Amino acid sequence: MVAPTTGKFQHMVVEIETTPGSGVYSKICGLTSRGINRQSNMSTSEVPGDCDNEAAPSSVQRDVQSQEVTINGSGVWAAQSHEMMLDYWYSGQPKNIRVQHVNAAVGDTEYESGSAYLTQLNNAVEKGQSITAEVNFEFDGVPTRTAKVA
């Protein structure tokens, strides 16, 4: 019996390209939770089940109409990412972001990257607590997958 190989929090990293086109990325400091959501949007068609018997139930055929990828995260609001995140949101423009799968095997997908909008940037605080943050990103198209090299 072989146990599954799993990853820890630090093995799935979200980064933002700091200067457009530079290839230099920065982690979002303070996030204590992050996730990537991949969704296929489906279209359906009802197809007659029996051409000789119109009373027979139809079957439903499904096709992938489109795909989308979003990233969400939450944690504390860190001074190290304060201006980067506010600049990103207030610009209303996409930036290059990527998710790194640190423990990917050689030849497997290490990065999912592409242009994305920062669609939600929330902060809250309670007396005696640290300021919290919630972020959501939506890729403009499906991200590019890059394989890990040795």
Tab-separated table of N, CA and C in Angstrom:
chain	number	residue	atom	x	y	z
A	1	MET	N	0.842	-1.182	0.000
A	1	MET	CA	0.000	0.000	0.000
A	1	MET	C	0.886	1.242	0.000
A	2	VAL	N	0.543	2.196	-0.866
A	2	VAL	CA	1.317	3.426	-0.982
A	2	VAL	C	0.439	4.595	-0.527
A	3	ALA	N	0.926	5.353	0.441
A	3	ALA	CA	0.197	6.522	0.932
A	3	ALA	C	0.294	7.653	-0.090
A	4	PRO	N	-0.747	8.482	-0.194
A	4	PRO	CA	-0.685	9.604	-1.138
A	4	PRO	C	0.352	10.636	-0.710
A	5	THR	N	0.957	11.251	-1.702
A	5	THR	CA	1.866	12.367	-1.453
A	5	THR	C	1.017	13.628	-1.422
A	6	THR	N	1.076	14.370	-0.346
A	6	THR	CA	0.253	15.569	-0.200
A	6	THR	C	1.129	16.803	-0.047
A	7	GLY	N	0.498	17.970	-0.163
A	7	GLY	CA	1.215	19.227	-0.003
A	7	GLY	C	0.705	19.990	1.206
A	8	LYS	N	1.482	20.909	1.655
A	8	LYS	CA	1.136	21.782	2.768
A	8	LYS	C	0.798	23.180	2.239
A	9	PHE	N	0.406	24.061	3.146
A	9	PHE	CA	0.015	25.430	2.806
A	9	PHE	C	1.046	26.117	1.913
A	10	GLN	N	2.307	25.993	2.258
A	10	GLN	CA	3.382	26.685	1.533
A	10	GLN	C	3.672	26.080	0.170
A	11	HIS	N	2.979	25.007	-0.198
A	11	HIS	CA	3.221	24.353	-1.482
A	11	HIS	C	2.253	24.784	-2.580
A	12	MET	N	1.346	25.717	-2.270
A	12	MET	CA	0.472	26.326	-3.283
A	12	MET	C	0.536	27.837	-3.064
A	13	VAL	N	1.238	28.520	-3.943
A	13	VAL	CA	1.579	29.927	-3.754
A	13	VAL	C	0.903	30.775	-4.833
A	14	VAL	N	0.352	31.931	-4.437
A	14	VAL	CA	-0.223	32.897	-5.379
A	14	VAL	C	0.716	34.092	-5.451
A	15	GLU	N	1.075	34.484	-6.686
A	15	GLU	CA	2.004	35.594	-6.884
A	15	GLU	C	1.481	36.542	-7.948
A	16	ILE	N	1.869	37.809	-7.812
A	16	ILE	CA	1.484	38.864	-8.752
A	16	ILE	C	2.750	39.416	-9.399
A	17	GLU	N	2.703	39.626	-10.732
A	17	GLU	CA	3.842	40.237	-11.415
A	17	GLU	C	3.915	41.702	-10.994
A	18	THR	N	5.032	42.104	-10.425
A	18	THR	CA	5.153	43.441	-9.846
A	18	THR	C	5.257	44.542	-10.890
A	19	THR	N	6.023	44.327	-11.956
A	19	THR	CA	6.145	45.279	-13.055
A	19	THR	C	5.727	44.561	-14.326
A	20	PRO	N	4.738	45.107	-15.069
A	20	PRO	CA	4.242	44.414	-16.256
A	20	PRO	C	5.355	43.988	-17.216
A	21	GLY	N	5.323	42.713	-17.605
A	21	GLY	CA	6.278	42.184	-18.567
A	21	GLY	C	7.650	41.858	-18.018
A	22	SER	N	7.866	42.070	-16.718
A	22	SER	CA	9.197	41.861	-16.138
A	22	SER	C	9.480	40.397	-15.815
A	23	GLY	N	8.427	39.617	-15.593
A	23	GLY	CA	8.631	38.233	-15.162
A	23	GLY	C	9.014	38.120	-13.707
A	24	VAL	N	8.974	39.253	-12.984
A	24	VAL	CA	9.291	39.259	-11.554
A	24	VAL	C	7.974	39.248	-10.787
A	25	TYR	N	7.789	38.236	-9.952
A	25	TYR	CA	6.546	38.057	-9.209
A	25	TYR	C	6.784	38.223	-7.721
A	26	SER	N	5.734	38.654	-7.021
A	26	SER	CA	5.788	38.844	-5.580
A	26	SER	C	4.619	38.106	-4.933
A	27	LYS	N	4.895	37.423	-3.828
A	27	LYS	CA	3.834	36.746	-3.084
A	27	LYS	C	2.970	37.791	-2.387
A	28	ILE	N	1.716	37.437	-2.155
A	28	ILE	CA	0.823	38.303	-1.394
A	28	ILE	C	1.035	37.960	0.073
A	29	CYS	N	1.642	38.870	0.797
A	29	CYS	CA	1.952	38.634	2.200
A	29	CYS	C	0.676	38.692	3.042
A	30	GLY	N	0.553	37.800	3.990
A	30	GLY	CA	-0.546	37.832	4.955
A	30	GLY	C	-1.647	36.834	4.708
A	31	LEU	N	-1.722	36.276	3.498
A	31	LEU	CA	-2.792	35.311	3.237
A	31	LEU	C	-2.558	34.037	4.046
A	32	THR	N	-3.586	33.593	4.724
A	32	THR	CA	-3.507	32.356	5.497
A	32	THR	C	-4.426	31.288	4.924
A	33	SER	N	-5.134	31.652	3.857
A	33	SER	CA	-6.013	30.726	3.160
A	33	SER	C	-6.045	31.150	1.703
A	34	ARG	N	-5.948	30.186	0.816
A	34	ARG	CA	-6.043	30.505	-0.611
A	34	ARG	C	-6.556	29.282	-1.351
A	35	GLY	N	-7.235	29.566	-2.450
A	35	GLY	CA	-7.787	28.476	-3.236
A	35	GLY	C	-7.859	28.862	-4.695
A	36	ILE	N	-7.845	27.856	-5.545
A	36	ILE	CA	-8.018	28.065	-6.975
A	36	ILE	C	-9.228	27.240	-7.395
A	37	ASN	N	-10.116	27.890	-8.132
A	37	ASN	CA	-11.356	27.253	-8.560
A	37	ASN	C	-11.370	27.180	-10.080
A	38	ARG	N	-11.560	25.976	-10.596
A	38	ARG	CA	-11.637	25.748	-12.039
A	38	ARG	C	-13.059	25.293	-12.342
A	39	GLN	N	-13.726	26.007	-13.234
A	39	GLN	CA	-15.134	25.710	-13.522
A	39	GLN	C	-15.366	25.583	-15.015
A	40	SER	N	-16.096	24.521	-15.389
A	40	SER	CA	-16.565	24.363	-16.764
A	40	SER	C	-18.023	24.775	-16.801
A	41	ASN	N	-18.344	25.749	-17.639
A	41	ASN	CA	-19.725	26.191	-17.816
A	41	ASN	C	-20.334	25.345	-18.928
A	42	MET	N	-21.445	24.743	-18.628
A	42	MET	CA	-22.022	23.733	-19.520
A	42	MET	C	-23.216	24.274	-20.308
A	43	SER	N	-23.375	23.748	-21.514
A	43	SER	CA	-24.603	23.976	-22.277
A	43	SER	C	-25.283	22.613	-22.408
A	44	THR	N	-26.613	22.637	-22.438
A	44	THR	CA	-27.361	21.388	-22.533
A	44	THR	C	-28.329	21.461	-23.707
A	45	SER	N	-28.572	20.309	-24.300
A	45	SER	CA	-29.546	20.179	-25.382
A	45	SER	C	-30.402	18.960	-25.092
A	46	GLU	N	-31.705	19.119	-25.261
A	46	GLU	CA	-32.592	17.963	-25.134
A	46	GLU	C	-32.704	17.294	-26.494
A	47	VAL	N	-32.455	15.997	-26.511
A	47	VAL	CA	-32.465	15.220	-27.744
A	47	VAL	C	-33.531	14.138	-27.611
A	48	PRO	N	-34.424	14.009	-28.610
A	48	PRO	CA	-35.459	12.976	-28.518
A	48	PRO	C	-34.834	11.602	-28.278
A	49	GLY	N	-35.474	10.861	-27.361
A	49	GLY	CA	-34.959	9.545	-27.012
A	49	GLY	C	-35.368	8.472	-28.009
A	50	ASP	N	-36.487	8.702	-28.714
A	50	ASP	CA	-37.004	7.681	-29.642
A	50	ASP	C	-37.746	8.401	-30.760
A	51	CYS	N	-37.208	8.352	-31.961
A	51	CYS	CA	-37.828	9.042	-33.099
A	51	CYS	C	-39.201	8.465	-33.443
A	52	ASP	N	-39.435	7.201	-33.124
A	52	ASP	CA	-40.721	6.563	-33.434
A	52	ASP	C	-41.761	6.801	-32.346
A	53	ASN	N	-41.345	7.253	-31.175
A	53	ASN	CA	-42.272	7.444	-30.060
A	53	ASN	C	-42.012	8.820	-29.453
A	54	GLU	N	-42.757	9.809	-29.900
A	54	GLU	CA	-42.531	11.178	-29.422
A	54	GLU	C	-42.886	11.364	-27.955
A	55	ALA	N	-43.611	10.417	-27.367
A	55	ALA	CA	-43.950	10.489	-25.948
A	55	ALA	C	-42.796	10.001	-25.076
A	56	ALA	N	-41.816	9.348	-25.663
A	56	ALA	CA	-40.679	8.842	-24.894
A	56	ALA	C	-39.857	10.023	-24.371
A	57	PRO	N	-39.286	9.861	-23.186
A	57	PRO	CA	-38.468	10.945	-22.622
A	57	PRO	C	-37.263	11.272	-23.503
A	58	SER	N	-36.921	12.524	-23.524
A	58	SER	CA	-35.717	12.962	-24.225
A	58	SER	C	-34.512	12.696	-23.341
A	59	SER	N	-33.350	12.677	-23.946
A	59	SER	CA	-32.119	12.612	-23.156
A	59	SER	C	-31.472	13.995	-23.207
A	60	VAL	N	-30.620	14.249	-22.242
A	60	VAL	CA	-29.936	15.537	-22.174
A	60	VAL	C	-28.477	15.317	-22.554
A	61	GLN	N	-28.031	16.056	-23.559
A	61	GLN	CA	-26.627	16.021	-23.945
A	61	GLN	C	-25.958	17.286	-23.419
A	62	ARG	N	-24.763	17.130	-22.946
A	62	ARG	CA	-24.031	18.257	-22.362
A	62	ARG	C	-22.709	18.463	-23.094
A	63	ASP	N	-22.344	19.735	-23.197
A	63	ASP	CA	-21.059	20.112	-23.769
A	63	ASP	C	-20.468	21.251	-22.940
A	64	VAL	N	-19.156	21.273	-22.854
A	64	VAL	CA	-18.485	22.389	-22.198
A	64	VAL	C	-18.588	23.592	-23.121
A	65	GLN	N	-19.224	24.650	-22.627
A	65	GLN	CA	-19.390	25.872	-23.411
A	65	GLN	C	-18.217	26.820	-23.184
A	66	SER	N	-17.750	26.890	-21.940
A	66	SER	CA	-16.622	27.753	-21.613
A	66	SER	C	-16.001	27.269	-20.307
A	67	GLN	N	-14.812	27.755	-20.052
A	67	GLN	CA	-14.130	27.426	-18.803
A	67	GLN	C	-13.598	28.708	-18.182
A	68	GLU	N	-13.573	28.720	-16.851
A	68	GLU	CA	-13.034	29.874	-16.143
A	68	GLU	C	-12.282	29.424	-14.900
A	69	VAL	N	-11.316	30.242	-14.513
A	69	VAL	CA	-10.503	29.946	-13.348
A	69	VAL	C	-10.476	31.193	-12.467
A	70	THR	N	-10.734	30.992	-11.188
A	70	THR	CA	-10.699	32.082	-10.211
A	70	THR	C	-9.814	31.681	-9.038
A	71	ILE	N	-9.312	32.670	-8.352
A	71	ILE	CA	-8.487	32.462	-7.162
A	71	ILE	C	-9.091	33.281	-6.041
A	72	ASN	N	-9.155	32.708	-4.848
A	72	ASN	CA	-9.611	33.453	-3.680
A	72	ASN	C	-8.607	33.262	-2.557
A	73	GLY	N	-8.610	34.199	-1.646
A	73	GLY	CA	-7.718	34.095	-0.495
A	73	GLY	C	-8.207	34.961	0.635
A	74	SER	N	-7.733	34.638	1.819
A	74	SER	CA	-8.066	35.443	2.992
A	74	SER	C	-6.929	35.336	3.992
A	75	GLY	N	-6.920	36.261	4.919
A	75	GLY	CA	-5.882	36.267	5.949
A	75	GLY	C	-5.830	37.620	6.617
A	76	VAL	N	-4.638	38.034	6.953
A	76	VAL	CA	-4.444	39.340	7.572
A	76	VAL	C	-3.922	40.322	6.527
A	77	TRP	N	-4.182	41.589	6.773
A	77	TRP	CA	-3.735	42.663	5.884
A	77	TRP	C	-2.322	43.032	6.287
A	78	ALA	N	-1.354	42.719	5.410
A	78	ALA	CA	0.052	42.938	5.718
A	78	ALA	C	0.565	44.208	5.048
A	79	ALA	N	1.335	44.975	5.785
A	79	ALA	CA	1.911	46.211	5.253
A	79	ALA	C	2.775	45.937	4.022
A	80	GLN	N	3.404	44.758	3.958
A	80	GLN	CA	4.294	44.433	2.845
A	80	GLN	C	3.550	44.367	1.503
A	81	SER	N	2.261	44.078	1.515
A	81	SER	CA	1.488	43.987	0.270
A	81	SER	C	0.442	45.095	0.141
A	82	HIS	N	0.378	45.995	1.107
A	82	HIS	CA	-0.651	47.034	1.159
A	82	HIS	C	-0.754	47.822	-0.153
A	83	GLU	N	0.327	48.460	-0.555
A	83	GLU	CA	0.274	49.345	-1.737
A	83	GLU	C	0.104	48.547	-3.024
A	84	MET	N	0.767	47.401	-3.111
A	84	MET	CA	0.644	46.560	-4.311
A	84	MET	C	-0.820	46.168	-4.535
A	85	MET	N	-1.512	45.767	-3.487
A	85	MET	CA	-2.893	45.319	-3.624
A	85	MET	C	-3.834	46.495	-3.912
A	86	LEU	N	-3.647	47.618	-3.226
A	86	LEU	CA	-4.492	48.783	-3.492
A	86	LEU	C	-4.272	49.323	-4.901
A	87	ASP	N	-3.014	49.391	-5.339
A	87	ASP	CA	-2.724	49.844	-6.705
A	87	ASP	C	-3.396	48.928	-7.723
A	88	TYR	N	-3.335	47.628	-7.489
A	88	TYR	CA	-3.925	46.639	-8.390
A	88	TYR	C	-5.426	46.871	-8.487
A	89	TRP	N	-6.097	46.967	-7.349
A	89	TRP	CA	-7.552	47.112	-7.375
A	89	TRP	C	-7.975	48.446	-7.986
A	90	TYR	N	-7.356	49.534	-7.561
A	90	TYR	CA	-7.759	50.853	-8.050
A	90	TYR	C	-7.452	51.060	-9.533
A	91	SER	N	-6.513	50.314	-10.079
A	91	SER	CA	-6.202	50.459	-11.509
A	91	SER	C	-7.345	49.928	-12.373
A	92	GLY	N	-8.087	48.946	-11.859
A	92	GLY	CA	-9.150	48.336	-12.655
A	92	GLY	C	-8.621	47.557	-13.846
A	93	GLN	N	-7.327	47.325	-13.885
A	93	GLN	CA	-6.678	46.651	-15.010
A	93	GLN	C	-6.182	45.270	-14.587
A	94	PRO	N	-6.097	44.364	-15.545
A	94	PRO	CA	-5.558	43.047	-15.204
A	94	PRO	C	-4.047	43.108	-15.005
A	95	LYS	N	-3.548	42.172	-14.236
A	95	LYS	CA	-2.106	41.966	-14.067
A	95	LYS	C	-1.836	40.486	-14.280
A	96	ASN	N	-0.593	40.176	-14.570
A	96	ASN	CA	-0.205	38.776	-14.664
A	96	ASN	C	-0.081	38.208	-13.253
A	97	ILE	N	-0.757	37.095	-13.035
A	97	ILE	CA	-0.642	36.403	-11.766
A	97	ILE	C	-0.371	34.933	-12.055
A	98	ARG	N	0.056	34.233	-11.026
A	98	ARG	CA	0.291	32.802	-11.197
A	98	ARG	C	0.098	32.067	-9.880
A	99	VAL	N	-0.269	30.810	-10.028
A	99	VAL	CA	-0.342	29.894	-8.900
A	99	VAL	C	0.782	28.897	-9.108
A	100	GLN	N	1.630	28.768	-8.104
A	100	GLN	CA	2.722	27.795	-8.180
A	100	GLN	C	2.367	26.574	-7.352
A	101	HIS	N	2.476	25.420	-7.977
A	101	HIS	CA	2.304	24.136	-7.297
A	101	HIS	C	3.730	23.645	-7.010
A	102	VAL	N	4.244	24.027	-5.846
A	102	VAL	CA	5.652	23.841	-5.512
A	102	VAL	C	6.072	22.379	-5.574
A	103	ASN	N	5.220	21.464	-5.135
A	103	ASN	CA	5.583	20.048	-5.077
A	103	ASN	C	5.293	19.289	-6.365
A	104	ALA	N	5.011	19.978	-7.455
A	104	ALA	CA	4.729	19.283	-8.715
A	104	ALA	C	5.935	18.444	-9.129
A	105	ALA	N	5.651	17.276	-9.677
A	105	ALA	CA	6.719	16.417	-10.184
A	105	ALA	C	7.240	16.983	-11.506
A	106	VAL	N	8.463	16.660	-11.846
A	106	VAL	CA	9.034	17.086	-13.122
A	106	VAL	C	8.112	16.600	-14.242
A	107	GLY	N	7.744	17.522	-15.131
A	107	GLY	CA	6.836	17.216	-16.238
A	107	GLY	C	5.382	17.523	-15.935
A	108	ASP	N	5.019	17.661	-14.655
A	108	ASP	CA	3.652	18.024	-14.268
A	108	ASP	C	3.514	19.546	-14.216
A	109	THR	N	2.280	20.036	-14.161
A	109	THR	CA	2.028	21.476	-14.116
A	109	THR	C	2.563	22.077	-12.818
A	110	GLU	N	3.507	23.000	-12.960
A	110	GLU	CA	4.041	23.724	-11.806
A	110	GLU	C	3.356	25.086	-11.663
A	111	TYR	N	3.080	25.750	-12.802
A	111	TYR	CA	2.464	27.076	-12.775
A	111	TYR	C	1.193	27.094	-13.604
A	112	GLU	N	0.182	27.797	-13.100
A	112	GLU	CA	-0.989	28.205	-13.862
A	112	GLU	C	-0.921	29.720	-13.853
A	113	SER	N	-0.732	30.334	-15.017
A	113	SER	CA	-0.477	31.771	-15.038
A	113	SER	C	-1.211	32.450	-16.179
A	114	GLY	N	-1.457	33.739	-15.975
A	114	GLY	CA	-2.107	34.532	-17.002
A	114	GLY	C	-2.560	35.868	-16.461
A	115	SER	N	-3.226	36.595	-17.315
A	115	SER	CA	-3.752	37.906	-16.972
A	115	SER	C	-5.032	37.732	-16.150
A	116	ALA	N	-5.135	38.482	-15.052
A	116	ALA	CA	-6.304	38.349	-14.178
A	116	ALA	C	-6.672	39.694	-13.573
A	117	TYR	N	-7.957	39.824	-13.302
A	117	TYR	CA	-8.488	41.009	-12.620
A	117	TYR	C	-8.599	40.728	-11.132
A	118	LEU	N	-8.284	41.727	-10.320
A	118	LEU	CA	-8.562	41.673	-8.885
A	118	LEU	C	-9.995	42.166	-8.724
A	119	THR	N	-10.937	41.246	-8.566
A	119	THR	CA	-12.355	41.594	-8.581
A	119	THR	C	-12.912	41.924	-7.213
A	120	GLN	N	-12.205	41.535	-6.176
A	120	GLN	CA	-12.702	41.820	-4.827
A	120	GLN	C	-11.512	42.004	-3.896
A	121	LEU	N	-11.551	43.054	-3.121
A	121	LEU	CA	-10.517	43.345	-2.127
A	121	LEU	C	-11.229	43.899	-0.902
A	122	ASN	N	-11.364	43.078	0.118
A	122	ASN	CA	-12.119	43.449	1.321
A	122	ASN	C	-11.212	43.474	2.540
A	123	ASN	N	-11.462	44.439	3.411
A	123	ASN	CA	-10.772	44.514	4.695
A	123	ASN	C	-11.802	44.687	5.802
A	124	ALA	N	-11.493	44.133	6.969
A	124	ALA	CA	-12.341	44.290	8.153
A	124	ALA	C	-11.456	44.180	9.382
A	125	VAL	N	-11.947	44.725	10.470
A	125	VAL	CA	-11.206	44.632	11.726
A	125	VAL	C	-12.175	44.723	12.900
A	126	GLU	N	-11.829	44.040	13.975
A	126	GLU	CA	-12.555	44.146	15.232
A	126	GLU	C	-11.579	44.632	16.278
A	127	LYS	N	-12.096	45.335	17.254
A	127	LYS	CA	-11.255	45.872	18.321
A	127	LYS	C	-10.435	44.744	18.950
A	128	GLY	N	-9.140	45.007	19.071
A	128	GLY	CA	-8.244	44.028	19.665
A	128	GLY	C	-7.727	42.980	18.691
A	129	GLN	N	-8.151	43.054	17.437
A	129	GLN	CA	-7.747	42.055	16.441
A	129	GLN	C	-6.933	42.713	15.326
A	130	SER	N	-6.325	41.888	14.503
A	130	SER	CA	-5.606	42.376	13.316
A	130	SER	C	-6.601	42.627	12.187
A	131	ILE	N	-6.255	43.535	11.296
A	131	ILE	CA	-7.069	43.790	10.106
A	131	ILE	C	-7.024	42.539	9.238
A	132	THR	N	-8.177	42.136	8.742
A	132	THR	CA	-8.248	40.965	7.869
A	132	THR	C	-8.406	41.401	6.421
A	133	ALA	N	-8.161	40.464	5.524
A	133	ALA	CA	-8.284	40.722	4.091
A	133	ALA	C	-8.932	39.525	3.410
A	134	GLU	N	-9.734	39.821	2.395
A	134	GLU	CA	-10.280	38.815	1.489
A	134	GLU	C	-10.034	39.303	0.074
A	135	VAL	N	-9.544	38.416	-0.791
A	135	VAL	CA	-9.265	38.782	-2.175
A	135	VAL	C	-9.864	37.746	-3.120
A	136	ASN	N	-10.253	38.220	-4.302
A	136	ASN	CA	-10.713	37.341	-5.369
A	136	ASN	C	-10.124	37.837	-6.682
A	137	PHE	N	-9.635	36.899	-7.474
A	137	PHE	CA	-9.078	37.184	-8.789
A	137	PHE	C	-9.843	36.358	-9.820
A	138	GLU	N	-10.024	36.927	-11.017
A	138	GLU	CA	-10.638	36.197	-12.121
A	138	GLU	C	-9.708	36.298	-13.325
A	139	PHE	N	-9.258	35.136	-13.809
A	139	PHE	CA	-8.406	35.122	-14.998
A	139	PHE	C	-9.196	35.609	-16.201
A	140	ASP	N	-8.525	36.361	-17.055
A	140	ASP	CA	-9.102	36.811	-18.326
A	140	ASP	C	-8.762	35.736	-19.356
A	141	GLY	N	-9.616	34.744	-19.465
A	141	GLY	CA	-9.326	33.552	-20.259
A	141	GLY	C	-8.826	32.450	-19.354
A	142	VAL	N	-8.460	31.352	-19.953
A	142	VAL	CA	-7.948	30.218	-19.192
A	142	VAL	C	-6.434	30.387	-19.033
A	143	PRO	N	-5.911	30.215	-17.821
A	143	PRO	CA	-4.477	30.400	-17.621
A	143	PRO	C	-3.635	29.377	-18.398
A	144	THR	N	-2.405	29.751	-18.635
A	144	THR	CA	-1.437	28.880	-19.288
A	144	THR	C	-0.834	27.953	-18.242
A	145	ARG	N	-0.672	26.710	-18.618
A	145	ARG	CA	-0.042	25.742	-17.721
A	145	ARG	C	1.411	25.542	-18.151
A	146	THR	N	2.306	25.615	-17.182
A	146	THR	CA	3.730	25.433	-17.459
A	146	THR	C	4.236	24.262	-16.636
A	147	ALA	N	4.898	23.340	-17.308
A	147	ALA	CA	5.413	22.133	-16.649
A	147	ALA	C	6.686	22.427	-15.878
A	148	LYS	N	6.863	21.681	-14.810
A	148	LYS	CA	8.079	21.794	-14.014
A	148	LYS	C	9.228	21.105	-14.747
A	149	VAL	N	10.359	21.771	-14.762
A	149	VAL	CA	11.556	21.201	-15.376
A	149	VAL	C	12.539	20.834	-14.278
A	150	ALA	N	13.436	19.943	-14.599
A	150	ALA	CA	14.404	19.453	-13.601
A	150	ALA	C	15.313	20.543	-13.102
